GROMACS .gro file of C-alpha atoms in nm:
model
  423
    1MET     CA    1  -2.736   4.775   2.441
    2THR     CA    2  -2.407   4.896   2.592
    3SER     CA    3  -2.166   5.094   2.378
    4GLN     CA    4  -1.919   4.804   2.373
    5ALA     CA    5  -2.196   4.566   2.279
    6ALA     CA    6  -2.291   4.798   1.995
    7ALA     CA    7  -1.929   4.813   1.881
    8ALA     CA    8  -1.900   4.435   1.893
    9ALA     CA    9  -2.224   4.405   1.699
   10ALA     CA   10  -2.067   4.619   1.427
   11ARG     CA   11  -1.816   4.337   1.398
   12SER     CA   12  -2.082   4.084   1.303
   13ALA     CA   13  -2.041   3.727   1.185
   14ALA     CA   14  -2.013   3.875   0.837
   15ASN     CA   15  -1.734   4.108   0.949
   16PRO     CA   16  -1.538   3.931   1.227
   17TYR     CA   17  -1.184   3.994   1.345
   18ARG     CA   18  -0.977   3.768   1.120
   19VAL     CA   19  -0.688   3.585   1.285
   20LEU     CA   20  -0.444   3.377   1.083
   21ILE     CA   21  -0.228   3.130   1.278
   22ALA     CA   22   0.060   2.953   1.106
   23GLY     CA   23   0.128   2.631   1.295
   24GLY     CA   24  -0.109   2.387   1.466
   25CYS     CA   25   0.105   2.256   1.750
   26TYR     CA   26   0.166   2.375   2.107
   27GLY     CA   27   0.206   2.751   2.055
   28GLY     CA   28  -0.041   2.800   1.771
   29LEU     CA   29  -0.321   2.599   1.931
   30ALA     CA   30  -0.265   2.765   2.269
   31ALA     CA   31  -0.300   3.107   2.103
   32ALA     CA   32  -0.624   3.001   1.933
   33VAL     CA   33  -0.784   2.845   2.241
   34ASN     CA   34  -0.701   3.137   2.470
   35LEU     CA   35  -0.825   3.393   2.220
   36ILE     CA   36  -1.150   3.199   2.180
   37GLU     CA   37  -1.196   3.188   2.556
   38LYS     CA   38  -1.152   3.562   2.593
   39CYS     CA   39  -1.383   3.647   2.302
   40ASP     CA   40  -1.659   3.407   2.411
   41THR     CA   41  -1.786   3.632   2.690
   42ILE     CA   42  -2.151   3.580   2.777
   43GLU     CA   43  -2.240   3.950   2.783
   44ASN     CA   44  -2.061   4.077   2.472
   45PRO     CA   45  -1.917   3.796   2.259
   46ILE     CA   46  -1.668   3.924   2.006
   47PRO     CA   47  -1.699   3.780   1.654
   48ILE     CA   48  -1.372   3.627   1.537
   49ASP     CA   49  -1.267   3.408   1.248
   50ILE     CA   50  -0.960   3.192   1.306
   51THR     CA   51  -0.772   3.010   1.031
   52ILE     CA   52  -0.497   2.766   1.133
   53VAL     CA   53  -0.254   2.659   0.860
   54ASP     CA   54  -0.033   2.355   0.914
   55GLU     CA   55   0.166   2.115   0.698
   56ARG     CA   56   0.023   1.827   0.898
   57ASP     CA   57  -0.343   1.735   0.894
   58GLY     CA   58  -0.346   1.712   1.272
   59TYR     CA   59  -0.191   1.794   1.607
   60TYR     CA   60   0.125   1.589   1.657
   61HIS     CA   61   0.263   1.555   2.011
   62LEU     CA   62   0.619   1.641   1.922
   63ILE     CA   63   0.784   1.549   2.251
   64GLY     CA   64   0.631   1.203   2.224
   65SER     CA   65   0.837   1.120   1.913
   66PRO     CA   66   1.080   0.883   2.092
   67LEU     CA   67   0.786   0.669   2.203
   68ALA     CA   68   0.594   0.710   1.876
   69LEU     CA   69   0.899   0.565   1.698
   70SER     CA   70   0.918   0.272   1.941
   71SER     CA   71   0.556   0.169   1.997
   72VAL     CA   72   0.286   0.116   1.734
   73SER     CA   73   0.004   0.163   1.985
   74TYR     CA   74   0.146   0.493   2.105
   75SER     CA   75   0.209   0.624   1.755
   76GLU     CA   76  -0.165   0.591   1.692
   77LYS     CA   77  -0.233   0.814   1.992
   78ALA     CA   78   0.032   1.080   1.928
   79TRP     CA   79  -0.130   1.224   1.612
   80VAL     CA   80  -0.486   1.362   1.635
   81VAL     CA   81  -0.639   1.497   1.314
   82PHE     CA   82  -0.767   1.850   1.359
   83LYS     CA   83  -1.131   1.753   1.299
   84ASP     CA   84  -1.112   1.537   1.613
   85ILE     CA   85  -0.999   1.815   1.850
   86PRO     CA   86  -1.320   1.900   2.041
   87VAL     CA   87  -1.246   2.259   2.147
   88LEU     CA   88  -1.183   2.372   1.788
   89GLN     CA   89  -1.494   2.223   1.626
   90ARG     CA   90  -1.669   2.556   1.573
   91PRO     CA   91  -1.791   2.746   1.267
   92ASP     CA   92  -1.547   3.031   1.336
   93VAL     CA   93  -1.239   2.805   1.330
   94ARG     CA   94  -1.110   2.643   1.013
   95PHE     CA   95  -0.800   2.446   0.926
   96VAL     CA   96  -0.599   2.464   0.607
   97HIS     CA   97  -0.368   2.176   0.520
   98GLY     CA   98  -0.072   2.355   0.365
   99SER     CA   99   0.216   2.595   0.425
  100LEU     CA  100   0.291   2.964   0.395
  101SER     CA  101   0.520   3.104   0.128
  102LYS     CA  102   0.492   3.475   0.211
  103VAL     CA  103   0.344   3.716   0.463
  104ASP     CA  104   0.291   4.072   0.339
  105CYS     CA  105   0.278   4.265   0.666
  106GLU     CA  106   0.186   4.593   0.499
  107ARG     CA  107  -0.117   4.454   0.312
  108LYS     CA  108  -0.191   4.201   0.586
  109VAL     CA  109  -0.213   3.927   0.328
  110ALA     CA  110  -0.053   3.582   0.345
  111THR     CA  111   0.015   3.352   0.052
  112ILE     CA  112  -0.085   2.995   0.138
  113LEU     CA  113   0.020   2.686  -0.057
  114GLU     CA  114  -0.260   2.434  -0.011
  115PHE     CA  115  -0.179   2.063  -0.016
  116PRO     CA  116  -0.163   1.832  -0.198
  117ASP     CA  117  -0.081   2.027  -0.514
  118ARG     CA  118   0.045   2.342  -0.335
  119THR     CA  119  -0.195   2.568  -0.518
  120PRO     CA  120  -0.120   2.925  -0.403
  121ARG     CA  121  -0.395   3.152  -0.274
  122GLU     CA  122  -0.399   3.476  -0.077
  123GLN     CA  123  -0.573   3.525   0.256
  124SER     CA  124  -0.629   3.854   0.436
  125TYR     CA  125  -0.617   3.889   0.812
  126ASP     CA  126  -0.632   4.142   1.094
  127PHE     CA  127  -0.388   3.961   1.325
  128PHE     CA  128  -0.117   3.706   1.245
  129VAL     CA  129   0.059   3.453   1.468
  130ALA     CA  130   0.370   3.268   1.350
  131ALA     CA  131   0.400   2.937   1.535
  132THR     CA  132   0.552   2.696   1.282
  133GLY     CA  133   0.852   2.610   1.501
  134LEU     CA  134   1.169   2.450   1.368
  135ARG     CA  135   1.231   2.230   1.066
  136ARG     CA  136   1.340   1.901   1.219
  137GLU     CA  137   1.474   1.615   1.012
  138TRP     CA  138   1.397   1.245   1.034
  139PRO     CA  139   1.410   1.070   1.274
  140THR     CA  140   1.381   1.359   1.521
  141VAL     CA  141   1.022   1.378   1.401
  142PRO     CA  142   0.824   1.188   1.136
  143GLN     CA  143   0.817   1.368   0.801
  144SER     CA  144   0.464   1.270   0.696
  145THR     CA  145   0.197   1.536   0.647
  146THR     CA  146  -0.108   1.311   0.695
  147ARG     CA  147  -0.196   1.077   0.978
  148GLU     CA  148  -0.237   0.787   0.737
  149THR     CA  149   0.115   0.817   0.590
  150TYR     CA  150   0.258   0.890   0.936
  151LEU     CA  151   0.126   0.562   1.073
  152GLU     CA  152   0.286   0.376   0.783
  153GLU     CA  153   0.613   0.568   0.828
  154THR     CA  154   0.636   0.488   1.199
  155ARG     CA  155   0.526   0.126   1.149
  156ARG     CA  156   0.808   0.060   0.900
  157HIS     CA  157   1.061   0.221   1.133
  158ILE     CA  158   0.944   0.025   1.437
  159GLU     CA  159   0.954  -0.304   1.246
  160ALA     CA  160   1.310  -0.230   1.134
  161VAL     CA  161   1.452  -0.139   1.475
  162THR     CA  162   1.271  -0.410   1.675
  163ALA     CA  163   1.335  -0.716   1.457
  164PRO     CA  164   1.488  -1.028   1.618
  165ASN     CA  165   1.861  -0.980   1.692
  166ALA     CA  166   1.823  -0.606   1.631
  167SER     CA  167   2.113  -0.386   1.739
  168VAL     CA  168   2.058  -0.013   1.704
  169LEU     CA  169   2.310   0.268   1.714
  170VAL     CA  170   2.178   0.614   1.801
  171VAL     CA  171   2.424   0.887   1.702
  172GLY     CA  172   2.402   1.208   1.904
  173GLY     CA  173   2.388   1.254   2.280
  174GLY     CA  174   2.161   1.555   2.297
  175ALA     CA  175   1.815   1.539   2.451
  176VAL     CA  176   1.666   1.383   2.136
  177GLY     CA  177   1.930   1.111   2.111
  178ILE     CA  178   1.911   1.026   2.481
  179GLU     CA  179   1.533   0.997   2.481
  180MET     CA  180   1.524   0.796   2.156
  181ALA     CA  181   1.781   0.547   2.280
  182ALA     CA  182   1.633   0.514   2.630
  183GLU     CA  183   1.272   0.488   2.511
  184LEU     CA  184   1.356   0.221   2.253
  185LYS     CA  185   1.541   0.013   2.511
  186TYR     CA  186   1.262   0.051   2.766
  187VAL     CA  187   0.977  -0.038   2.529
  188GLN     CA  188   1.171  -0.304   2.336
  189PRO     CA  189   1.412  -0.454   2.594
  190HIS     CA  190   1.531  -0.729   2.357
  191VAL     CA  191   1.695  -0.468   2.130
  192LYS     CA  192   2.062  -0.392   2.189
  193VAL     CA  193   2.084  -0.012   2.195
  194THR     CA  194   2.406   0.191   2.180
  195LEU     CA  195   2.427   0.569   2.209
  196ALA     CA  196   2.736   0.736   2.061
  197HIS     CA  197   2.829   1.098   2.131
  198SER     CA  198   3.126   1.295   1.999
  199ARG     CA  199   3.195   1.485   2.324
  200ASP     CA  200   3.293   1.377   2.674
  201LYS     CA  201   2.955   1.476   2.821
  202LEU     CA  202   2.598   1.410   2.712
  203LEU     CA  203   2.386   1.723   2.653
  204SER     CA  204   2.713   1.899   2.564
  205ALA     CA  205   2.541   2.168   2.354
  206GLU     CA  206   2.310   2.279   2.634
  207PRO     CA  207   2.392   2.547   2.897
  208LEU     CA  208   2.347   2.305   3.186
  209PRO     CA  209   2.565   2.219   3.488
  210ASP     CA  210   2.790   1.914   3.462
  211SER     CA  211   2.588   1.753   3.740
  212VAL     CA  212   2.284   1.743   3.508
  213LYS     CA  213   2.488   1.599   3.222
  214ASP     CA  214   2.643   1.337   3.451
  215CYS     CA  215   2.300   1.241   3.584
  216ALA     CA  216   2.172   1.202   3.227
  217LEU     CA  217   2.460   0.961   3.156
  218GLU     CA  218   2.394   0.760   3.469
  219LEU     CA  219   2.020   0.727   3.404
  220THR     CA  220   2.079   0.629   3.041
  221GLN     CA  221   2.322   0.355   3.139
  222GLN     CA  222   2.092   0.233   3.417
  223GLY     CA  223   1.823   0.194   3.151
  224GLY     CA  224   2.035  -0.062   2.968
  225VAL     CA  225   2.175   0.162   2.694
  226GLU     CA  226   2.547   0.130   2.619
  227VAL     CA  227   2.694   0.481   2.598
  228LEU     CA  228   3.005   0.562   2.395
  229LEU     CA  229   3.146   0.907   2.476
  230ASN     CA  230   3.415   1.077   2.267
  231HIS     CA  231   3.298   0.872   1.968
  232ARG     CA  232   3.260   1.085   1.656
  233LEU     CA  233   3.108   0.898   1.362
  234LEU     CA  234   3.347   0.862   1.067
  235ARG     CA  235   3.159   0.640   0.825
  236THR     CA  236   2.878   0.386   0.797
  237THR     CA  237   2.932   0.103   0.549
  238PRO     CA  238   2.670  -0.155   0.438
  239ILE     CA  239   2.784  -0.513   0.498
  240PRO     CA  240   2.768  -0.732   0.182
  241SER     CA  241   2.580  -1.060   0.222
  242GLU     CA  242   2.886  -1.268   0.129
  243LYS     CA  243   3.073  -1.138   0.434
  244LYS     CA  244   2.813  -1.290   0.667
  245ASP     CA  245   2.903  -1.654   0.593
  246GLY     CA  246   2.991  -1.837   0.912
  247ALA     CA  247   2.883  -1.544   1.128
  248THR     CA  248   2.688  -1.575   1.451
  249GLU     CA  249   2.314  -1.502   1.444
  250GLU     CA  250   2.372  -1.151   1.574
  251GLU     CA  251   2.655  -1.083   1.328
  252ALA     CA  252   2.449  -1.218   1.038
  253ALA     CA  253   2.166  -0.979   1.127
  254ALA     CA  254   2.399  -0.678   1.115
  255ALA     CA  255   2.344  -0.457   0.811
  256TYR     CA  256   2.612  -0.193   0.873
  257GLU     CA  257   2.964  -0.159   0.998
  258VAL     CA  258   3.017   0.171   1.174
  259GLU     CA  259   3.360   0.327   1.219
  260PHE     CA  260   3.443   0.610   1.456
  261GLU     CA  261   3.730   0.858   1.432
  262ASN     CA  262   3.903   0.691   1.728
  263GLY     CA  263   3.922   0.363   1.531
  264HIS     CA  264   3.643   0.182   1.717
  265ARG     CA  265   3.424  -0.031   1.488
  266LEU     CA  266   3.074  -0.157   1.552
  267LYS     CA  267   2.830  -0.380   1.362
  268VAL     CA  268   2.461  -0.292   1.391
  269THR     CA  269   2.132  -0.358   1.216
  270HIS     CA  270   2.017   0.004   1.219
  271VAL     CA  271   2.167   0.353   1.258
  272ILE     CA  272   1.955   0.641   1.386
  273MET     CA  273   2.102   0.987   1.333
  274ALA     CA  274   1.998   1.227   1.608
  275VAL     CA  275   2.246   1.504   1.536
  276SER     CA  276   2.073   1.711   1.267
  277ARG     CA  277   2.057   2.085   1.326
  278SER     CA  278   1.702   2.215   1.340
  279VAL     CA  279   1.636   2.547   1.165
  280PRO     CA  280   1.354   2.801   1.205
  281THR     CA  281   1.066   2.780   0.956
  282SER     CA  282   1.053   3.158   0.926
  283GLY     CA  283   1.121   3.207   0.555
  284TYR     CA  284   0.773   3.342   0.490
  285LEU     CA  285   0.833   3.648   0.713
  286PRO     CA  286   1.010   3.967   0.600
  287PRO     CA  287   1.391   3.939   0.639
  288ALA     CA  288   1.388   4.247   0.865
  289ALA     CA  289   1.180   4.049   1.118
  290LEU     CA  290   1.452   3.787   1.158
  291ALA     CA  291   1.787   3.757   1.330
  292ASP     CA  292   2.088   3.644   1.127
  293ASP     CA  293   2.020   3.279   1.223
  294GLY     CA  294   1.659   3.296   1.105
  295TYR     CA  295   1.493   3.316   1.445
  296VAL     CA  296   1.210   3.569   1.475
  297LEU     CA  297   1.283   3.891   1.664
  298VAL     CA  298   1.004   3.962   1.912
  299ARG     CA  299   0.923   4.197   2.198
  300PRO     CA  300   0.828   4.064   2.544
  301THR     CA  301   0.466   4.101   2.426
  302LEU     CA  302   0.553   3.850   2.147
  303GLN     CA  303   0.479   4.113   1.882
  304LEU     CA  304   0.739   4.146   1.607
  305GLN     CA  305   1.012   4.399   1.672
  306PRO     CA  306   0.912   4.737   1.523
  307SER     CA  307   1.095   4.825   1.204
  308VAL     CA  308   1.037   5.048   0.902
  309HIS     CA  309   1.078   4.729   0.699
  310VAL     CA  310   0.813   4.541   0.902
  311PRO     CA  311   0.490   4.742   0.867
  312ASN     CA  312   0.210   4.673   1.117
  313ALA     CA  313   0.450   4.492   1.350
  314ASP     CA  314   0.204   4.543   1.638
  315THR     CA  315  -0.053   4.309   1.483
  316HIS     CA  316   0.200   4.036   1.400
  317PHE     CA  317   0.305   3.788   1.670
  318ALA     CA  318   0.545   3.493   1.689
  319VAL     CA  319   0.567   3.219   1.954
  320GLY     CA  320   0.744   2.892   2.029
  321ASP     CA  321   1.072   2.744   1.913
  322MET     CA  322   1.107   2.983   1.618
  323ILE     CA  323   1.152   3.302   1.823
  324SER     CA  324   1.483   3.452   1.929
  325TRP     CA  325   1.459   3.427   2.307
  326THR     CA  326   1.659   3.301   2.600
  327GLY     CA  327   1.635   2.948   2.738
  328ILE     CA  328   1.625   2.596   2.598
  329LYS     CA  329   1.349   2.529   2.344
  330ARG     CA  330   1.063   2.352   2.525
  331CYS     CA  331   0.696   2.279   2.460
  332GLY     CA  332   0.609   2.436   2.795
  333SER     CA  333   0.748   2.769   2.679
  334ALA     CA  334   0.558   2.743   2.349
  335MET     CA  335   0.225   2.685   2.526
  336TYR     CA  336   0.295   2.969   2.769
  337GLN     CA  337   0.382   3.207   2.485
  338GLY     CA  338   0.076   3.101   2.286
  339LEU     CA  339  -0.144   3.189   2.584
  340HIS     CA  340   0.018   3.533   2.601
  341ALA     CA  341  -0.024   3.596   2.228
  342GLY     CA  342  -0.393   3.502   2.239
  343ARG     CA  343  -0.459   3.725   2.539
  344ASN     CA  344  -0.266   4.016   2.385
  345ILE     CA  345  -0.458   3.994   2.059
  346HIS     CA  346  -0.776   4.011   2.267
  347GLN     CA  347  -0.647   4.328   2.432
  348MET     CA  348  -0.588   4.486   2.091
  349ILE     CA  349  -0.938   4.388   1.982
  350LEU     CA  350  -1.082   4.555   2.294
  351GLN     CA  351  -0.885   4.867   2.213
  352ASP     CA  352  -1.028   4.866   1.861
  353LEU     CA  353  -1.381   4.830   1.998
  354ARG     CA  354  -1.326   5.125   2.229
  355ARG     CA  355  -1.210   5.325   1.928
  356VAL     CA  356  -1.534   5.239   1.749
  357GLU     CA  357  -1.729   5.349   2.056
  358GLY     CA  358  -1.569   5.691   2.027
  359GLY     CA  359  -1.471   5.702   2.393
  360GLU     CA  360  -1.132   5.753   2.556
  361ILE     CA  361  -0.882   5.506   2.416
  362GLU     CA  362  -0.656   5.347   2.675
  363PRO     CA  363  -0.348   5.145   2.580
  364PRO     CA  364  -0.386   4.765   2.585
  365VAL     CA  365  -0.282   4.585   2.902
  366PHE     CA  366  -0.037   4.335   2.759
  367MET     CA  367   0.102   4.020   2.913
  368GLU     CA  368   0.481   3.998   2.875
  369ILE     CA  369   0.725   3.709   2.888
  370SER     CA  370   1.047   3.737   3.088
  371PRO     CA  371   1.397   3.610   3.004
  372THR     CA  372   1.394   3.233   3.045
  373PRO     CA  373   1.679   3.064   3.236
  374PRO     CA  374   1.808   2.725   3.120
  375MET     CA  375   1.574   2.445   3.223
  376ILE     CA  376   1.500   2.098   3.095
  377GLY     CA  377   1.281   1.795   3.151
  378LEU     CA  378   1.435   1.474   3.016
  379ALA     CA  379   1.255   1.140   2.995
  380VAL     CA  380   1.497   0.847   3.021
  381GLY     CA  381   1.307   0.520   2.989
  382ASN     CA  382   1.101   0.472   3.305
  383THR     CA  383   1.270   0.757   3.490
  384ALA     CA  384   1.338   1.125   3.429
  385LEU     CA  385   1.539   1.424   3.538
  386ALA     CA  386   1.434   1.786   3.566
  387TYR     CA  387   1.648   2.095   3.608
  388GLY     CA  388   1.536   2.451   3.666
  389THR     CA  389   1.571   2.745   3.900
  390ASP     CA  390   1.515   2.517   4.201
  391GLY     CA  391   1.797   2.281   4.103
  392MET     CA  392   1.796   1.923   3.975
  393LYS     CA  393   1.560   1.638   4.059
  394HIS     CA  394   1.548   1.288   3.914
  395GLY     CA  395   1.376   0.956   3.961
  396ARG     CA  396   1.055   0.771   3.879
  397GLN     CA  397   0.842   1.025   4.066
  398ILE     CA  398   0.982   1.299   3.840
  399MET     CA  399   0.881   1.087   3.541
  400GLU     CA  400   0.526   1.070   3.675
  401TRP     CA  401   0.507   1.442   3.751
  402TYR     CA  402   0.655   1.567   3.424
  403PHE     CA  403   0.560   1.300   3.168
  404GLU     CA  404   0.319   1.044   3.323
  405GLU     CA  405   0.294   0.723   3.116
  406ASP     CA  406   0.256   0.885   2.774
  407LEU     CA  407   0.550   1.128   2.749
  408GLY     CA  408   0.331   1.420   2.846
  409PHE     CA  409   0.050   1.371   2.593
  410ARG     CA  410  -0.233   1.407   2.847
  411ILE     CA  411  -0.056   1.690   3.029
  412CYS     CA  412  -0.018   1.900   2.713
  413TRP     CA  413  -0.365   1.814   2.580
  414ASP     CA  414  -0.527   1.927   2.905
  415HIS     CA  415  -0.301   2.229   2.951
  416ILE     CA  416  -0.397   2.368   2.611
  417ARG     CA  417  -0.756   2.250   2.686
  418LEU     CA  418  -0.796   2.077   2.352
  419GLY     CA  419  -1.073   1.862   2.499
  420GLY     CA  420  -1.288   2.171   2.557
  421LEU     CA  421  -1.318   2.485   2.766
  422LYS     CA  422  -1.481   2.473   3.107
  423ALA     CA  423  -1.824   2.630   3.125
   0.00000   0.00000   0.00000
């Protein structure tokens, strides 16, 4: 038996390296899968024990929300319960349906609130990965925590916005608002869809060239969505039944009268707010690990920034939308960062094994992320635009390359390798 094999054997199934991952979406699952791959070497497999904690009972394809809220058949596909993810059906991987209330970095102990009654319990770990992302409000994402209630939540929404004579106002011309409006119109062409934005350009909050914002407007309009720029919502008022006497069929169906600050009024059956500000779900981490806005401070290795108030920062990682890093928040970045975190944890495990061997201890060879320039992929009905370091591209071929027919579900599933690792 080699010295490393002997060291690994000392870390038996009864004493594995314990890894706690908070968040079971793109970044968290990518970290788990890549760590598993590196530890499952044929010669000297390293015993690990991975626990993934998530408020949902399954993997939800977040970027598919616009389609999940427009199509019943797609909503059934977009949420996969964790027990049905092939690559993670192993005795050394377990899922906890719940949330974290506190991470004690010094003791390496996390307090978990298990659903449904949020009973608190403590769990020890050797390595921790924060990947819980941002807190997004309805209807940016469904708010359900189980697949069963999610399907009912999306079904009710779809029935409401696709009824006969439906007219839907989407408020907010960011990426979420554009995709929600365009996807609804594409999947349900009989619905009259209007997108209202308070500024003179769509995507106004993003650090993108005007050419990208103008292209987004053009594609949205070509998809049949009426776009109202410089329209800031003032109030939404329910329409009493008695005011519908003598109205046309479309007017009688209207449930709300919407008024904008410029005086424009509109009657619609449904209003979808796509302007809520998402906030990091980082409250369980020590305050010293966070920036003023709540985003997690990390090094290029994705380890927490070292601080006297953050003990054991080297063994604590954070990935995905919740970290303070350059660039627009994207699922591609989250998966990429999760891969890096998993590989870097493996490097630290190898270093620990070398320490047990008693030989010369070399520093880990870490993977590092670089500053990310602004880039975006935007699905607009049956077409898409993409912008990055090589400029802007748009059209139906871009839709196929970046999203295929399912808003990227298969692409992300295969990229993380949730269907299984290759032999």
